[in-house]
N, CA, C and O atoms as a GROMACS GRO file, in nm:
protein
  308
    1MET      N    1 -11.086 -10.069   1.290
    1MET     CA    2 -11.022 -10.226   1.309
    1MET      C    3 -11.133 -10.297   1.206
    1MET      O    4 -11.255 -10.283   1.200
    2VAL      N    5 -11.034 -10.385   1.123
    2VAL     CA    6 -11.104 -10.449   0.978
    2VAL      C    7 -11.194 -10.576   1.046
    2VAL      O    8 -11.313 -10.602   1.028
    3GLY      N    9 -11.094 -10.647   1.130
    3GLY     CA   10 -11.184 -10.766   1.148
    3GLY      C   11 -11.057 -10.845   1.262
    3GLY      O   12 -10.935 -10.837   1.253
    4ALA      N   13 -11.129 -10.909   1.354
    4ALA     CA   14 -11.036 -10.982   1.457
    4ALA      C   15 -10.947 -11.104   1.369
    4ALA      O   16 -10.992 -11.214   1.337
    5GLY      N   17 -10.822 -11.057   1.343
    5GLY     CA   18 -10.734 -11.180   1.310
    5GLY      C   19 -10.741 -11.172   1.178
    5GLY      O   20 -10.723 -11.281   1.124
    6VAL      N   21 -10.766 -11.061   1.090
    6VAL     CA   22 -10.796 -11.065   0.958
    6VAL      C   23 -10.695 -10.942   0.911
    6VAL      O   24 -10.742 -10.831   0.937
    7THR      N   25 -10.567 -10.940   0.846
    7THR     CA   26 -10.479 -10.861   0.761
    7THR      C   27 -10.577 -10.742   0.703
    7THR      O   28 -10.690 -10.790   0.689
    8PRO      N   29 -10.574 -10.611   0.666
    8PRO     CA   30 -10.623 -10.554   0.585
    8PRO      C   31 -10.610 -10.583   0.447
    8PRO      O   32 -10.700 -10.548   0.371
    9ALA      N   33 -10.490 -10.653   0.397
    9ALA     CA   34 -10.479 -10.697   0.272
    9ALA      C   35 -10.581 -10.794   0.232
    9ALA      O   36 -10.647 -10.799   0.128
   10LEU      N   37 -10.581 -10.893   0.366
   10LEU     CA   38 -10.699 -11.014   0.341
   10LEU      C   39 -10.803 -10.970   0.309
   10LEU      O   40 -10.866 -10.999   0.207
   11ALA      N   41 -10.846 -10.859   0.432
   11ALA     CA   42 -10.972 -10.819   0.426
   11ALA      C   43 -11.032 -10.750   0.281
   11ALA      O   44 -11.148 -10.762   0.242
   12GLU      N   45 -10.920 -10.673   0.210
   12GLU     CA   46 -10.955 -10.620   0.094
   12GLU      C   47 -10.962 -10.727   0.000
   12GLU      O   48 -11.036 -10.702  -0.095
   13ASP      N   49 -10.900 -10.853  -0.002
   13ASP     CA   50 -10.914 -10.958  -0.117
   13ASP      C   51 -11.054 -11.015  -0.100
   13ASP      O   52 -11.128 -11.040  -0.195
   14ARG      N   53 -11.082 -11.033   0.025
   14ARG     CA   54 -11.216 -11.103   0.029
   14ARG      C   55 -11.337 -11.011  -0.024
   14ARG      O   56 -11.436 -11.056  -0.081
   15ALA      N   57 -11.309 -10.842   0.013
   15ALA     CA   58 -11.394 -10.781  -0.043
   15ALA      C   59 -11.407 -10.760  -0.196
   15ALA      O   60 -11.512 -10.730  -0.252
   16GLY      N   61 -11.287 -10.782  -0.256
   16GLY     CA   62 -11.297 -10.777  -0.383
   16GLY      C   63 -11.334 -10.934  -0.444
   16GLY      O   64 -11.366 -10.942  -0.563
   17SER      N   65 -11.330 -11.027  -0.380
   17SER     CA   66 -11.384 -11.145  -0.407
   17SER      C   67 -11.523 -11.148  -0.416
   17SER      O   68 -11.591 -11.197  -0.507
   18ALA      N   69 -11.564 -11.081  -0.298
   18ALA     CA   70 -11.721 -11.041  -0.298
   18ALA      C   71 -11.785 -10.986  -0.423
   18ALA      O   72 -11.872 -11.040  -0.491
   19ALA      N   73 -11.710 -10.837  -0.447
   19ALA     CA   74 -11.750 -10.772  -0.570
   19ALA      C   75 -11.754 -10.878  -0.708
   19ALA      O   76 -11.846 -10.881  -0.790
   20ALA      N   77 -11.626 -10.966  -0.711
   20ALA     CA   78 -11.639 -11.055  -0.823
   20ALA      C   79 -11.746 -11.129  -0.825
   20ALA      O   80 -11.799 -11.144  -0.935
   21ASP      N   81 -11.806 -11.196  -0.708
   21ASP     CA   82 -11.912 -11.281  -0.722
   21ASP      C   83 -12.039 -11.215  -0.785
   21ASP      O   84 -12.130 -11.288  -0.823
   22ARG      N   85 -12.046 -11.098  -0.794
   22ARG     CA   86 -12.177 -11.029  -0.853
   22ARG      C   87 -12.180 -10.982  -0.997
   22ARG      O   88 -12.234 -10.881  -1.044
   23THR      N   89 -12.093 -11.096  -1.071
   23THR     CA   90 -12.087 -11.072  -1.241
   23THR      C   91 -12.246 -11.072  -1.304
   23THR      O   92 -12.352 -11.105  -1.251
   24ALA      N   93 -12.223 -11.034  -1.408
   24ALA     CA   94 -12.360 -11.063  -1.506
   24ALA      C   95 -12.418 -11.200  -1.489
   24ALA      O   96 -12.534 -11.228  -1.458
   25GLU      N   97 -12.301 -11.295  -1.519
   25GLU     CA   98 -12.324 -11.424  -1.521
   25GLU      C   99 -12.414 -11.489  -1.372
   25GLU      O  100 -12.506 -11.572  -1.374
   26SER      N  101 -12.372 -11.442  -1.286
   26SER     CA  102 -12.385 -11.491  -1.168
   26SER      C  103 -12.542 -11.435  -1.139
   26SER      O  104 -12.638 -11.506  -1.110
   27GLU      N  105 -12.543 -11.309  -1.153
   27GLU     CA  106 -12.681 -11.249  -1.127
   27GLU      C  107 -12.808 -11.313  -1.221
   27GLU      O  108 -12.914 -11.358  -1.177
   28ALA      N  109 -12.772 -11.304  -1.341
   28ALA     CA  110 -12.871 -11.402  -1.444
   28ALA      C  111 -12.917 -11.553  -1.373
   28ALA      O  112 -13.029 -11.600  -1.351
   29SER      N  113 -12.763 -11.613  -1.343
   29SER     CA  114 -12.803 -11.743  -1.305
   29SER      C  115 -12.888 -11.737  -1.152
   29SER      O  116 -12.961 -11.833  -1.128
   30ALA      N  117 -12.880 -11.651  -1.072
   30ALA     CA  118 -12.956 -11.645  -0.982
   30ALA      C  119 -13.108 -11.597  -1.012
   30ALA      O  120 -13.209 -11.629  -0.950
   31LEU      N  121 -13.099 -11.532  -1.098
   31LEU     CA  122 -13.263 -11.477  -1.135
   31LEU      C  123 -13.326 -11.579  -1.206
   31LEU      O  124 -13.445 -11.600  -1.180
   32ALA      N  125 -13.253 -11.667  -1.315
   32ALA     CA  126 -13.333 -11.805  -1.352
   32ALA      C  127 -13.350 -11.902  -1.242
   32ALA      O  128 -13.436 -11.990  -1.256
   33ALA      N  129 -13.280 -11.898  -1.133
   33ALA     CA  130 -13.306 -12.001  -1.052
   33ALA      C  131 -13.448 -11.951  -0.974
   33ALA      O  132 -13.537 -12.019  -0.922
   34GLU      N  133 -13.437 -11.844  -0.984
   34GLU     CA  134 -13.553 -11.779  -0.885
   34GLU      C  135 -13.700 -11.776  -0.960
   34GLU      O  136 -13.814 -11.790  -0.916
   35THR      N  137 -13.662 -11.758  -1.060
   35THR     CA  138 -13.763 -11.732  -1.158
   35THR      C  139 -13.837 -11.873  -1.238
   35THR      O  140 -13.955 -11.888  -1.271
   36GLY      N  141 -13.709 -11.976  -1.256
   36GLY     CA  142 -13.774 -12.104  -1.332
   36GLY      C  143 -13.780 -12.093  -1.457
   36GLY      O  144 -13.842 -12.182  -1.516
   37GLU      N  145 -13.719 -11.985  -1.535
   37GLU     CA  146 -13.675 -11.948  -1.668
   37GLU      C  147 -13.569 -11.915  -1.680
   37GLU      O  148 -13.506 -11.855  -1.592
   38ARG      N  149 -13.519 -11.951  -1.807
   38ARG     CA  150 -13.373 -11.878  -1.878
   38ARG      C  151 -13.394 -11.763  -1.872
   38ARG      O  152 -13.504 -11.710  -1.887
   39VAL      N  153 -13.252 -11.687  -1.840
   39VAL     CA  154 -13.225 -11.564  -1.848
   39VAL      C  155 -13.149 -11.525  -1.968
   39VAL      O  156 -13.099 -11.626  -2.017
   40ALA      N  157 -13.122 -11.421  -2.036
   40ALA     CA  158 -12.996 -11.400  -2.128
   40ALA      C  159 -12.903 -11.302  -2.034
   40ALA      O  160 -12.920 -11.204  -1.963
   41VAL      N  161 -12.788 -11.393  -2.079
   41VAL     CA  162 -12.671 -11.285  -1.997
   41VAL      C  163 -12.618 -11.174  -2.108
   41VAL      O  164 -12.541 -11.195  -2.202
   42ASP      N  165 -12.681 -11.050  -2.070
   42ASP     CA  166 -12.660 -10.955  -2.217
   42ASP      C  167 -12.488 -10.920  -2.216
   42ASP      O  168 -12.432 -10.883  -2.319
   43VAL      N  169 -12.427 -10.934  -2.109
   43VAL     CA  170 -12.269 -10.888  -2.136
   43VAL      C  171 -12.212 -10.998  -2.233
   43VAL      O  172 -12.116 -10.978  -2.307
   44ALA      N  173 -12.277 -11.106  -2.224
   44ALA     CA  174 -12.229 -11.244  -2.358
   44ALA      C  175 -12.266 -11.224  -2.484
   44ALA      O  176 -12.211 -11.273  -2.583
   45THR      N  177 -12.361 -11.152  -2.482
   45THR     CA  178 -12.444 -11.141  -2.644
   45THR      C  179 -12.344 -11.073  -2.718
   45THR      O  180 -12.274 -10.979  -2.682
   46THR      N  181 -12.348 -11.138  -2.838
   46THR     CA  182 -12.275 -11.060  -2.956
   46THR      C  183 -12.358 -11.070  -3.093
   46THR      O  184 -12.461 -11.137  -3.088
   47GLU      N  185 -12.325 -11.012  -3.212
   47GLU     CA  186 -12.410 -11.020  -3.324
   47GLU      C  187 -12.459 -11.168  -3.375
   47GLU      O  188 -12.555 -11.194  -3.447
   48SER      N  189 -12.367 -11.251  -3.319
   48SER     CA  190 -12.370 -11.393  -3.371
   48SER      C  191 -12.434 -11.495  -3.278
   48SER      O  192 -12.510 -11.585  -3.314
   49SER      N  193 -12.393 -11.470  -3.152
   49SER     CA  194 -12.447 -11.578  -3.043
   49SER      C  195 -12.523 -11.485  -2.910
   49SER      O  196 -12.530 -11.365  -2.885
   50GLN      N  197 -12.565 -11.587  -2.855
   50GLN     CA  198 -12.620 -11.538  -2.720
   50GLN      C  199 -12.607 -11.632  -2.584
   50GLN      O  200 -12.640 -11.750  -2.601
   51VAL      N  201 -12.581 -11.609  -2.504
   51VAL     CA  202 -12.584 -11.662  -2.357
   51VAL      C  203 -12.694 -11.696  -2.272
   51VAL      O  204 -12.749 -11.595  -2.229
   52PHE      N  205 -12.737 -11.786  -2.240
   52PHE     CA  206 -12.844 -11.805  -2.146
   52PHE      C  207 -12.811 -11.888  -1.985
   52PHE      O  208 -12.759 -11.998  -1.971
   53ALA      N  209 -12.852 -11.809  -1.895
   53ALA     CA  210 -12.841 -11.882  -1.772
   53ALA      C  211 -12.972 -11.960  -1.748
   53ALA      O  212 -13.080 -11.908  -1.777
   54ASN      N  213 -12.964 -12.086  -1.694
   54ASN     CA  214 -13.068 -12.185  -1.715
   54ASN      C  215 -13.105 -12.215  -1.575
   54ASN      O  216 -13.016 -12.241  -1.494
   55PRO      N  217 -13.211 -12.214  -1.547
   55PRO     CA  218 -13.251 -12.252  -1.374
   55PRO      C  219 -13.218 -12.345  -1.309
   55PRO      O  220 -13.257 -12.358  -1.193
   56ASP      N  221 -13.127 -12.444  -1.378
   56ASP     CA  222 -13.067 -12.562  -1.298
   56ASP      C  223 -12.912 -12.524  -1.266
   56ASP      O  224 -12.837 -12.593  -1.197
   57GLY      N  225 -12.881 -12.411  -1.322
   57GLY     CA  226 -12.732 -12.352  -1.282
   57GLY      C  227 -12.644 -12.374  -1.396
   57GLY      O  228 -12.524 -12.357  -1.378
   58THR      N  229 -12.690 -12.412  -1.521
   58THR     CA  230 -12.595 -12.415  -1.643
   58THR      C  231 -12.629 -12.315  -1.725
   58THR      O  232 -12.725 -12.240  -1.704
   59PHE      N  233 -12.553 -12.308  -1.820
   59PHE     CA  234 -12.573 -12.223  -1.920
   59PHE      C  235 -12.567 -12.284  -2.032
   59PHE      O  236 -12.517 -12.395  -2.050
   60THR      N  237 -12.631 -12.193  -2.138
   60THR     CA  238 -12.629 -12.248  -2.320
   60THR      C  239 -12.620 -12.119  -2.379
   60THR      O  240 -12.677 -12.012  -2.359
   61GLN      N  241 -12.520 -12.164  -2.467
   61GLN     CA  242 -12.495 -12.064  -2.586
   61GLN      C  243 -12.555 -12.092  -2.712
   61GLN      O  244 -12.513 -12.187  -2.778
   62GLU      N  245 -12.632 -12.033  -2.747
   62GLU     CA  246 -12.692 -12.020  -2.914
   62GLU      C  247 -12.596 -11.946  -3.007
   62GLU      O  248 -12.547 -11.836  -2.980
   63MET      N  249 -12.575 -12.010  -3.113
   63MET     CA  250 -12.511 -11.951  -3.206
   63MET      C  251 -12.554 -11.942  -3.343
   63MET      O  252 -12.610 -12.039  -3.395
   64ASN      N  253 -12.529 -11.810  -3.423
   64ASN     CA  254 -12.593 -11.829  -3.547
   64ASN      C  255 -12.484 -11.830  -3.633
   64ASN      O  256 -12.377 -11.785  -3.592
   65ALA      N  257 -12.496 -11.878  -3.756
   65ALA     CA  258 -12.362 -11.883  -3.905
   65ALA      C  259 -12.362 -11.721  -3.892
   65ALA      O  260 -12.256 -11.669  -3.855
   66ALA      N  261 -12.447 -11.656  -3.914
   66ALA     CA  262 -12.452 -11.476  -3.968
   66ALA      C  263 -12.506 -11.399  -3.845
   66ALA      O  264 -12.570 -11.442  -3.750
   67PRO      N  265 -12.474 -11.303  -3.866
   67PRO     CA  266 -12.517 -11.203  -3.750
   67PRO      C  267 -12.662 -11.213  -3.745
   67PRO      O  268 -12.722 -11.196  -3.851
   68ALA      N  269 -12.737 -11.239  -3.628
   68ALA     CA  270 -12.899 -11.231  -3.603
   68ALA      C  271 -12.949 -11.110  -3.539
   68ALA      O  272 -13.068 -11.078  -3.533
   69ARG      N  273 -12.826 -11.026  -3.480
   69ARG     CA  274 -12.866 -10.899  -3.405
   69ARG      C  275 -12.746 -10.781  -3.425
   69ARG      O  276 -12.625 -10.794  -3.407
   70PRO      N  277 -12.817 -10.667  -3.467
   70PRO     CA  278 -12.726 -10.560  -3.481
   70PRO      C  279 -12.627 -10.513  -3.352
   70PRO      O  280 -12.678 -10.472  -3.248
   71ARG      N  281 -12.485 -10.523  -3.368
   71ARG     CA  282 -12.404 -10.445  -3.263
   71ARG      C  283 -12.477 -10.338  -3.182
   71ARG      O  284 -12.521 -10.242  -3.246
   72GLY      N  285 -12.492 -10.341  -3.069
   72GLY     CA  286 -12.518 -10.209  -3.021
   72GLY      C  287 -12.663 -10.174  -3.000
   72GLY      O  288 -12.689 -10.068  -2.942
   73ARG      N  289 -12.767 -10.260  -3.045
   73ARG     CA  290 -12.904 -10.232  -3.043
   73ARG      C  291 -12.958 -10.344  -2.978
   73ARG      O  292 -12.904 -10.454  -2.987
   74ARG      N  293 -13.080 -10.320  -2.901
   74ARG     CA  294 -13.135 -10.430  -2.824
   74ARG      C  295 -13.240 -10.486  -2.922
   74ARG      O  296 -13.293 -10.430  -3.019
   75PRO      N  297 -13.254 -10.585  -2.883
   75PRO     CA  298 -13.423 -10.643  -2.988
   75PRO      C  299 -13.537 -10.558  -2.963
   75PRO      O  300 -13.529 -10.496  -2.857
   76ARG      N  301 -13.640 -10.540  -3.031
   76ARG     CA  302 -13.775 -10.469  -3.026
   76ARG      C  303 -13.826 -10.605  -2.934
   76ARG      O  304 -13.794 -10.724  -2.932
   77LYS      N  305 -13.933 -10.512  -2.849
   77LYS     CA  306 -14.006 -10.601  -2.777
   77LYS      C  307 -14.173 -10.605  -2.824
   77LYS      O  308 -14.252 -10.681  -2.768
   0.00000   0.00000   0.00000
């Protein structure tokens, strides 16, 4: 039984939306809120821009006129 009064198709839609709620952006936002520090959203990072989740629930995009990070490489620590 899927659930009382819930059709299987509707149950699948709810499961899909729960999975969609766990995006890189939502995870970064939750971590930023938890730590009080901004968190980089790696999937939104390009050679010339970077997106950060802020602790207040907003996002900030920093852009550079020229590539600042080689594509496919992580910055050195």
